[in-house]
Structures are given as C-alpha cells and as structure tokens.
CSV table of C-alpha atoms and ligand atoms in Angstrom, one decimal:
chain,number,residue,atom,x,y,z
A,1,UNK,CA,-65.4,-28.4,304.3
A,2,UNK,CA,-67.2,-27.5,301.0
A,3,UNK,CA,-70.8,-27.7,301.0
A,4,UNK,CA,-73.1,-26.6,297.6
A,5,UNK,CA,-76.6,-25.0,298.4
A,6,UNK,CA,-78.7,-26.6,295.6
A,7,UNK,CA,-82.0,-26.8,294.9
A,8,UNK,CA,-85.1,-26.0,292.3
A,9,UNK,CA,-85.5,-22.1,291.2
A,10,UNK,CA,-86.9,-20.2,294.6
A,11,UNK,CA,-86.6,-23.2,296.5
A,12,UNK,CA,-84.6,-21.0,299.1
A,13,UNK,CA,-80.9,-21.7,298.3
A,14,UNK,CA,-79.8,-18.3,298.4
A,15,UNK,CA,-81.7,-17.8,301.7
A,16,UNK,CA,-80.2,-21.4,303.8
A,17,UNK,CA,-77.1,-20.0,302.3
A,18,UNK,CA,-76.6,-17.2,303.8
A,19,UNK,CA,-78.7,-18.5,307.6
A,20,UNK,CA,-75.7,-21.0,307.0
A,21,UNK,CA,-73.3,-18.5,306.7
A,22,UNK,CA,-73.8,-16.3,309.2
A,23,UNK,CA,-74.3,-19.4,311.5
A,24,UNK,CA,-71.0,-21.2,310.5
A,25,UNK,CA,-69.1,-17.9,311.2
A,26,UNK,CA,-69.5,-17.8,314.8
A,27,UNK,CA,-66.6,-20.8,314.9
A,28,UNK,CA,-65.5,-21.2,311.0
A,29,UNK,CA,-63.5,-19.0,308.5
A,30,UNK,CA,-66.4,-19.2,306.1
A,31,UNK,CA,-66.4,-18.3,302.4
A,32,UNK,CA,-69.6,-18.0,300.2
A,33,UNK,CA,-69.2,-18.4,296.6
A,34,UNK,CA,-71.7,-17.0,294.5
A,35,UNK,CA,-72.0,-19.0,291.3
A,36,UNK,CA,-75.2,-18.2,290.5
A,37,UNK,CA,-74.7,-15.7,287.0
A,38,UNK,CA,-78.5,-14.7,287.1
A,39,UNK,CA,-79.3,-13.6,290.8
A,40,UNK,CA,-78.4,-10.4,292.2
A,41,UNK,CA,-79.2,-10.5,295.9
A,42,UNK,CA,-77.6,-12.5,297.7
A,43,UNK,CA,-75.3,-9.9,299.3
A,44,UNK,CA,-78.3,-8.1,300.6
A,45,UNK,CA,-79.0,-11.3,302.4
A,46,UNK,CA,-75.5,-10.9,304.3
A,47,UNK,CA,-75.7,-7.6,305.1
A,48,UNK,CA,-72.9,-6.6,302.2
A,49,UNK,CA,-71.8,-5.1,299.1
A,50,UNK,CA,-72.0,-6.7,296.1
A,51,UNK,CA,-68.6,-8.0,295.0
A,52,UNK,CA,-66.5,-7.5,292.0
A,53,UNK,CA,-66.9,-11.4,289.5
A,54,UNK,CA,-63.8,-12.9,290.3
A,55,UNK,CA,-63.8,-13.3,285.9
A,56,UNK,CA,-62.9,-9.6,286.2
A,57,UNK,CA,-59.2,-10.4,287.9
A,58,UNK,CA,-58.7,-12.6,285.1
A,59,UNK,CA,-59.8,-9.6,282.2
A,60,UNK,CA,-63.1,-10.1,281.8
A,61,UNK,CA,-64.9,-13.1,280.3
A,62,UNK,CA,-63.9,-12.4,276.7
A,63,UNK,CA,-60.4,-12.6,277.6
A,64,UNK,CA,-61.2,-15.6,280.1
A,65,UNK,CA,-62.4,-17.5,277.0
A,66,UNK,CA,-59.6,-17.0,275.4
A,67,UNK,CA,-57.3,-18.5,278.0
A,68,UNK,CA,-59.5,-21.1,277.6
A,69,UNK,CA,-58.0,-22.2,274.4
A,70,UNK,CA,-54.4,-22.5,276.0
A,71,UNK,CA,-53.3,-25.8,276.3
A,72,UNK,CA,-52.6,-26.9,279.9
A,73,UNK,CA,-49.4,-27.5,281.1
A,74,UNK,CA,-47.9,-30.2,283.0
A,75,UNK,CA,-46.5,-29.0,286.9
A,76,UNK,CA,-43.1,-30.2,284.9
A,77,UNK,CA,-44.0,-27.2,282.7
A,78,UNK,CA,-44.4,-30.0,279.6
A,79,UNK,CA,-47.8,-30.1,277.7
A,80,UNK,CA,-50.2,-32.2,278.1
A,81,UNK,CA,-52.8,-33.4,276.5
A,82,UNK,CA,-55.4,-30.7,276.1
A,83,UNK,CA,-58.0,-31.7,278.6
A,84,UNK,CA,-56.4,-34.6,280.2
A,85,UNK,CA,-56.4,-34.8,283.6
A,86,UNK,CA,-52.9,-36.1,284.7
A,87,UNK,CA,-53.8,-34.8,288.1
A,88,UNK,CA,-50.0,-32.9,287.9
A,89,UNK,CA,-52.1,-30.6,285.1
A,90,UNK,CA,-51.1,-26.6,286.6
A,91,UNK,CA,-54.1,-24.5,286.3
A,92,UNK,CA,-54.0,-22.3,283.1
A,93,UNK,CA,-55.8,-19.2,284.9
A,94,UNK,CA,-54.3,-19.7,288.4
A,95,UNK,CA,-50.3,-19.1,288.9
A,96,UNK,CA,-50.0,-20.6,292.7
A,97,UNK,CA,-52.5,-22.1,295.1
A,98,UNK,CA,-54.6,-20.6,296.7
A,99,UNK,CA,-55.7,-20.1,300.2
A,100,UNK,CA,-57.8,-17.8,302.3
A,101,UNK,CA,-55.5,-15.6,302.9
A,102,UNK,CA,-54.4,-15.4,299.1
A,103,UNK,CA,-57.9,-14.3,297.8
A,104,UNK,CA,-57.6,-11.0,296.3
A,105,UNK,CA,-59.2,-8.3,298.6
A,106,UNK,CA,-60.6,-6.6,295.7
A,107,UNK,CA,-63.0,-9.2,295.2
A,108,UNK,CA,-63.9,-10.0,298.0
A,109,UNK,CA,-66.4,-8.3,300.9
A,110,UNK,CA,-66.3,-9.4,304.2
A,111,UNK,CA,-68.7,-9.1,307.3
A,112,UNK,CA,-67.3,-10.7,310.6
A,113,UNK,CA,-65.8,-14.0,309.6
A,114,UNK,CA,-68.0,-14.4,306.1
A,115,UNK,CA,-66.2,-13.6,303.3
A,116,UNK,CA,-68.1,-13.1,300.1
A,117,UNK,CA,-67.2,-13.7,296.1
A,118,UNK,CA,-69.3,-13.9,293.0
A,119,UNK,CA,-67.6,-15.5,290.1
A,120,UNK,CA,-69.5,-13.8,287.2
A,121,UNK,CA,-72.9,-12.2,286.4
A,122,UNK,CA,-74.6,-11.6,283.2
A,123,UNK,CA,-74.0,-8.0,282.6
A,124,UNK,CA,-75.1,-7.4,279.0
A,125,UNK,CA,-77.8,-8.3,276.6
A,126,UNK,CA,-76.2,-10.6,274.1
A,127,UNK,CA,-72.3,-10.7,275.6
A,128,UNK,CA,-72.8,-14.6,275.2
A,129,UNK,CA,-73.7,-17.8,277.9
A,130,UNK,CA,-72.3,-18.6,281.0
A,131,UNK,CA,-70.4,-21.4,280.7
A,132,UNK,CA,-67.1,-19.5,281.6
A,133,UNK,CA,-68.4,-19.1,284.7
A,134,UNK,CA,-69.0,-22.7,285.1
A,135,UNK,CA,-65.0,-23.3,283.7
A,136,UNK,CA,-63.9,-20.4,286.7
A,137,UNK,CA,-66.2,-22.1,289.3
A,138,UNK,CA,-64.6,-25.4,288.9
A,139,UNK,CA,-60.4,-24.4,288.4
A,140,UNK,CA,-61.0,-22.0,291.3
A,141,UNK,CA,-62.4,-24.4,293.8
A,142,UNK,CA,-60.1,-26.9,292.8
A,143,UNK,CA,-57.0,-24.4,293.2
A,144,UNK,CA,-58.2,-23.4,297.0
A,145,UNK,CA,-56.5,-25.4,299.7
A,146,UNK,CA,-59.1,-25.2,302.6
A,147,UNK,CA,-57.5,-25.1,306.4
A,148,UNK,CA,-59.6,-27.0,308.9
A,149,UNK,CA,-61.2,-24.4,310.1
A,150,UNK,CA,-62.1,-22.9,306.5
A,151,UNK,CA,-65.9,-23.8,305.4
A,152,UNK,CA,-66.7,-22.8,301.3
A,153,UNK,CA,-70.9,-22.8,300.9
A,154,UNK,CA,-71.2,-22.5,297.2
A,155,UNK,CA,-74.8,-20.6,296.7
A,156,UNK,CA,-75.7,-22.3,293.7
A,157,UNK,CA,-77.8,-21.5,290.2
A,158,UNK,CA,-81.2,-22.7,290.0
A,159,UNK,CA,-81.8,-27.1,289.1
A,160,UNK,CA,-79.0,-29.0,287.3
A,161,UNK,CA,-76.8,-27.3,284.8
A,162,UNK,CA,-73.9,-26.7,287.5
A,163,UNK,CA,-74.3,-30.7,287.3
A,164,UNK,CA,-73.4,-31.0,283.6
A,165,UNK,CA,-70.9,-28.8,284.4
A,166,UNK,CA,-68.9,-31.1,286.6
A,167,UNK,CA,-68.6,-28.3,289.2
A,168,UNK,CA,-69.8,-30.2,292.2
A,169,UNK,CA,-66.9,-32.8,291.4
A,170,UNK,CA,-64.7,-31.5,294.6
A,171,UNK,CA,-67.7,-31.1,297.4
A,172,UNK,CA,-68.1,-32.9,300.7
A,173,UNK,CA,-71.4,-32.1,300.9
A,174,UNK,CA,-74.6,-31.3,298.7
A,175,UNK,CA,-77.5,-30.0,300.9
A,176,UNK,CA,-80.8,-29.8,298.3
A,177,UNK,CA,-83.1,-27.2,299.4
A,178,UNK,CA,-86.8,-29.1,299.0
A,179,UNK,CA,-89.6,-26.3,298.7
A,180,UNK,CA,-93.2,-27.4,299.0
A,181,UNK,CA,-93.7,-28.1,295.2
A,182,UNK,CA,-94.0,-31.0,292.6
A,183,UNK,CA,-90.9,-30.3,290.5
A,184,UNK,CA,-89.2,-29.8,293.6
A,185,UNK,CA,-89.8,-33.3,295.2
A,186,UNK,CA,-89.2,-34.5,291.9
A,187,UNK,CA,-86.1,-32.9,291.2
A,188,UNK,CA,-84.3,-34.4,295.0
A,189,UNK,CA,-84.8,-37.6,293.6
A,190,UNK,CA,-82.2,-36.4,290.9
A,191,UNK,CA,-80.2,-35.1,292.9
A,192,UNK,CA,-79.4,-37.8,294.8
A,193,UNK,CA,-78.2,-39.7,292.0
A,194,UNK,CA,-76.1,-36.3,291.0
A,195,UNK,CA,-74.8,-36.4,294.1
A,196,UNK,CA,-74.0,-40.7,293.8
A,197,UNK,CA,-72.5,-39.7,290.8
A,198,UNK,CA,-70.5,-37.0,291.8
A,199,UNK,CA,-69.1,-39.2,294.8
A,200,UNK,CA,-70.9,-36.3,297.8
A,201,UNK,CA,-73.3,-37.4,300.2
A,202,UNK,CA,-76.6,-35.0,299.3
A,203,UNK,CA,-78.7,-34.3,302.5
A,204,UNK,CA,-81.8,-32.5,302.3
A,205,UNK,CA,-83.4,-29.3,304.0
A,206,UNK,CA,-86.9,-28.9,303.6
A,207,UNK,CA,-87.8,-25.2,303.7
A,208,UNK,CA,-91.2,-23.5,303.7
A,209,UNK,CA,-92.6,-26.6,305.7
A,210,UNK,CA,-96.2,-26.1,307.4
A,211,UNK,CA,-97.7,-28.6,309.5
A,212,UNK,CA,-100.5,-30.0,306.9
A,213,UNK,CA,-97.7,-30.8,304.2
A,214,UNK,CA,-95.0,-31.8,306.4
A,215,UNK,CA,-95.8,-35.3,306.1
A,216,UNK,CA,-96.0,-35.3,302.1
A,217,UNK,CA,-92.9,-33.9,302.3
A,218,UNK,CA,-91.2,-36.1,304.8
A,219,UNK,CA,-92.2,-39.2,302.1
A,220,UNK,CA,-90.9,-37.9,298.9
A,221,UNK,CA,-86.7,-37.9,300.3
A,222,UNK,CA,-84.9,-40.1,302.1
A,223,UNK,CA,-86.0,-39.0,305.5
A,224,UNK,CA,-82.8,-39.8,307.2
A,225,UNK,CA,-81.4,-37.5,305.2
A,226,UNK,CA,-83.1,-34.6,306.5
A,227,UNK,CA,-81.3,-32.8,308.4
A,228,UNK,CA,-83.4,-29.6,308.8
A,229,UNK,CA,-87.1,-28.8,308.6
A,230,UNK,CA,-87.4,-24.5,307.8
A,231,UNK,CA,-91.2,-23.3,309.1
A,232,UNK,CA,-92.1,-21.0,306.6
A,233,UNK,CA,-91.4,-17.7,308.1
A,234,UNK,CA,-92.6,-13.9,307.2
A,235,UNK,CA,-89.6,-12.5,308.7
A,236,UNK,CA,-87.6,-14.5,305.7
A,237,UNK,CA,-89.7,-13.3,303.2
A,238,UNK,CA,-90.3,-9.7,304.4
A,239,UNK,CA,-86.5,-8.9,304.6
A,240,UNK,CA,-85.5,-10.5,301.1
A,241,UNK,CA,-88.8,-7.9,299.3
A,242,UNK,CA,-87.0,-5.3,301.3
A,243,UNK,CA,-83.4,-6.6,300.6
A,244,UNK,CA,-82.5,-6.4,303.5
A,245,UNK,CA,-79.6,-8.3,305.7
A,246,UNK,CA,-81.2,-11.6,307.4
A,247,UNK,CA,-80.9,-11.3,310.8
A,248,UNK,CA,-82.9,-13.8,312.0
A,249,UNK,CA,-81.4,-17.0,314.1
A,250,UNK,CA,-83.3,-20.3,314.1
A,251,UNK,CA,-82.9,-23.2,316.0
A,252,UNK,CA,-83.2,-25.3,312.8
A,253,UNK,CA,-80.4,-23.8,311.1
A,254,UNK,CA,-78.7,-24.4,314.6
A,255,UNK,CA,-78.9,-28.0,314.5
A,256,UNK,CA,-77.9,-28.0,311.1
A,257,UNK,CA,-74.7,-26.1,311.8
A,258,UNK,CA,-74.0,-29.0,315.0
A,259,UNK,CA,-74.6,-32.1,312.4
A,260,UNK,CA,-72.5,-30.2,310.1
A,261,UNK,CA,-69.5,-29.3,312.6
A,262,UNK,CA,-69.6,-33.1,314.1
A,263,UNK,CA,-69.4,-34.6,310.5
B,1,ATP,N1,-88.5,-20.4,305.1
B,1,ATP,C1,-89.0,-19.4,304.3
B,1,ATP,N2,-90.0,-18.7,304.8
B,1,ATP,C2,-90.5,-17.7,304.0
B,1,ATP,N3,-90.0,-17.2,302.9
B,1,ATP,C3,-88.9,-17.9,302.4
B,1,ATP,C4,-88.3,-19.0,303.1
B,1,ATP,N4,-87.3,-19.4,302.4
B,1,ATP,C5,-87.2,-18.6,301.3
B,1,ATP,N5,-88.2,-17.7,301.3
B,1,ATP,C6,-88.5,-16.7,300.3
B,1,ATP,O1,-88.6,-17.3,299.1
B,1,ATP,C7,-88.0,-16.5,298.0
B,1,ATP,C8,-86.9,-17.3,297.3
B,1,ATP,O2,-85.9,-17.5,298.2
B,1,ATP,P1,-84.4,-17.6,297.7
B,1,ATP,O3,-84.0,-16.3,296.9
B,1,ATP,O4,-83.5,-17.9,298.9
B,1,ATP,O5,-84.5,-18.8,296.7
B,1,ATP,P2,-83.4,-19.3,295.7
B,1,ATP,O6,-83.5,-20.8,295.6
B,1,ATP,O7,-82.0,-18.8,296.0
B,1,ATP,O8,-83.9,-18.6,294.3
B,1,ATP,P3,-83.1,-18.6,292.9
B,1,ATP,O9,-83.3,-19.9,292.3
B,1,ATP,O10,-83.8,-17.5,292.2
B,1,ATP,O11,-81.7,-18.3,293.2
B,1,ATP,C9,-87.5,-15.3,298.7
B,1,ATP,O12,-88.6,-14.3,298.6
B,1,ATP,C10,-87.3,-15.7,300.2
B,1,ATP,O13,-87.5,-14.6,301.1
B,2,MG,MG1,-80.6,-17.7,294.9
C-alpha cells in the first residue's frame, strides 16, 4: 500500500506520519519516504538518524540533472520518444527493480520494522530548486515493487507543488492532514479534486481538534471521509521542540491503522 501524508505547512504531516509509522510496523514492512527538501526533523520523530538523500547514490543532484537529459530507452533497449510514456519506458536512473530488500543500506536507517529514506534536502544557498527531487520521488516510487505486506507513507512537502509534480500519480491513498485553520479547510477542498484527478481516494485526518471547533471542522470535508479526529495533545508538541522520538500511542491513530489494514 502506498499512502502520501499531505497537508497545509504545520498542519501535522510529519507528525501522523511518523504515529502511522510506528503504528503500521507492529504488522507491516513499512517504509517512510521523506520528500519533503525543506524539513529536517522528521527522523527525530522516529527515533533515528537522519539518512543520506537517496540523489547522493545517483552523484549528487548536479549529476542527477544531467541524467535528466538522457533520452529514455525502450525495455527493447530502442529509444523512445523523449518523455513518452510507452509504459515499456526503462528507468534512466534505475538499472533493475526495486524491492525492499534491494534498497541500498547506505541510505537507509531502520528502527524495528520502519525503514527510513529522504530523497534530497536543500543543502546550499543558491545550488538551485528542487525539482530533481520531485523527478527522483516519482521514478523511484514507480521502480519499487511493494510485497503485500510492504506499506510506503510518503511524508510529504508542505500544500500542492508535489501535485504539479505528478508525484502522487502511483498512490492508493492520500490522507490530508486538516489543522484548525482557514487555508487549511480551504486547501482539503483542493485536495480532493487532486486526489479525483490523480485517480486516489483522499481521506481526511483532522488533527489539533478541541471540542469547541470540532463541529466547524467536521462541516468543511466530506465527513465520511474522516477517518481520524487527533485531540491536540502537549505531549506531541513538547517532544517535536525537544526533537525528540514520539512515543506516544493513541487510540485514534489505532483506528486509523484498522481502517487502513481492512481496506
Ligand atoms: N495533535 C497535535 N497536538 C499538539 N501539537 C501538534 C499536534 N500535531 C502536530 N503538532 C505540532 O505542530 C507542529 C507542526 O507539526 P508537524 O511538523 O508534524 O507539521 P508538518 O505538517 O509536517 O509541518 P511542515 O509543513 O513544516 O512539514 C509541531 O510542533 C508538532 O509537534
Ligand atoms: Mg513535515
């Protein structure tokens, strides 16, 4: 199953991630993917290192970019059209499938059954945008065969640009991470026609919720699409000022891992 945690700036993405996580793990393989070029602690959240960008295995993002520029080849090992998707187009960065079992260890860090990747951060003032990123993001998660047991939670950037990116292309699932705030309940509404357009169903978890503003909340998404209400909780917020691991199990992230499991 692949599932991307998206959601507004602070909304709590990086947070239901990594609750997900560590509650998926107790019966799934799980891999989280990191796309998110500008954040730098979600690791902390897990409990883990940070990991090496996956752009380093393919020489850095200069050299990435350059790669680019390669016209793809056919499985036939013909060309193709540059950009044309034949769907028997080979990867230009990747030389086999992947699996689980074929990520490279280097990159990787690994607590109990959560494995952990970022695909690229921004390093250096002026080394140039992020779109590579965006190119790895997709070819990598459409190179990895998943068994069924194998769960991929892609922590995502903040709002839409992973959208215009086409990245969410190859999900099952969308879950949008409502916080109590105008642009936020603005922005699901745009989500769910991301996700219509994108072919994944989008579900909803409201997180920060308090009893006076549940109700508000409840109205602005498609309330049968909730499928978790997160109190607001100072434990949450003490241990991500502290950076420290999230340790915390909740019944709502509970259900959410049952709805999840039985879909
Ligand atoms: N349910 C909650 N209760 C209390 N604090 C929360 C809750 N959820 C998230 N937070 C806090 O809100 C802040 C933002 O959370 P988080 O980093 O998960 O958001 P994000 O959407 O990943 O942000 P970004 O867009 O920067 O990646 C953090 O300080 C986190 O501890
Ligand atoms: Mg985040």
């Amino acid at each position: 199953m692949r599932i991307a945690v998206c959601g507004k700036g602070g909304s709590g993405k990086s947070t239901v991630s990594a609750l997900l996580a560590k509650q998926m793990a107790k019966t799934k393989n799980v891999l989280v993917l990191d796309i998110d070029e500008s954040n730098y602690g979600l690791h902390t959240q897990l409990g883990m290192a940070a990991p090496r960008d996956l752009m380093e295995y393919f020489g850095g993002k200069k050299s990435f970019k350059e790669k680019q520029k390669a016209p793809k080849t056919s499985s036939l090992g013909g060309l193709t059209q540059t950009g044309a998707n034949t769907g028997t187009q080979q990867s230009r960065f990747f030389k086999s499938r992947w699996s689980f079992s074929d990520l490279p260890s280097e990159f990787v860090e690994k607590k109990g059954e959560v494995r952990l990747m970022a695909v690229g951060k921004i390093h250096d003032f002026g080394e140039g945008c992020a779109c590579p990123m965006g190119v790895l993001t997709r070819e990598f998660l459409e190179n990895l065969d998943l068994g069924k047991d194998d769960v991929v939670i892609v922590d995502t950037e903040a709002g839409t640009e992973h959208f215009g990116r086409g990245v969410d292309k190859d999900f099952d699932l969308l879950l949008v991470v409502i916080d109590p705030s105008y642009e936020s309940l603005k922005l699901s509404k745009k989500f769910g026609e991301f996700g219509n357009q994108c072919g994944c169903k989008v579900y909803f978890v409201l997180n920060r919720v308090e009893p006076d503003i549940r109700e508000e909340m409840l109205n602005s998404v498609i309330g049968v699409n909730v499928l978790a209400e997160i109190p607001a909780k100072r434990e949450l917020f003490k241990a991500s000022l502290k950076g420290e691991e999230l340790d915390l199990e909740l019944e709502e992230i509970e259900k959410l891992v049952e709805f999840l499991e039985n879909i």
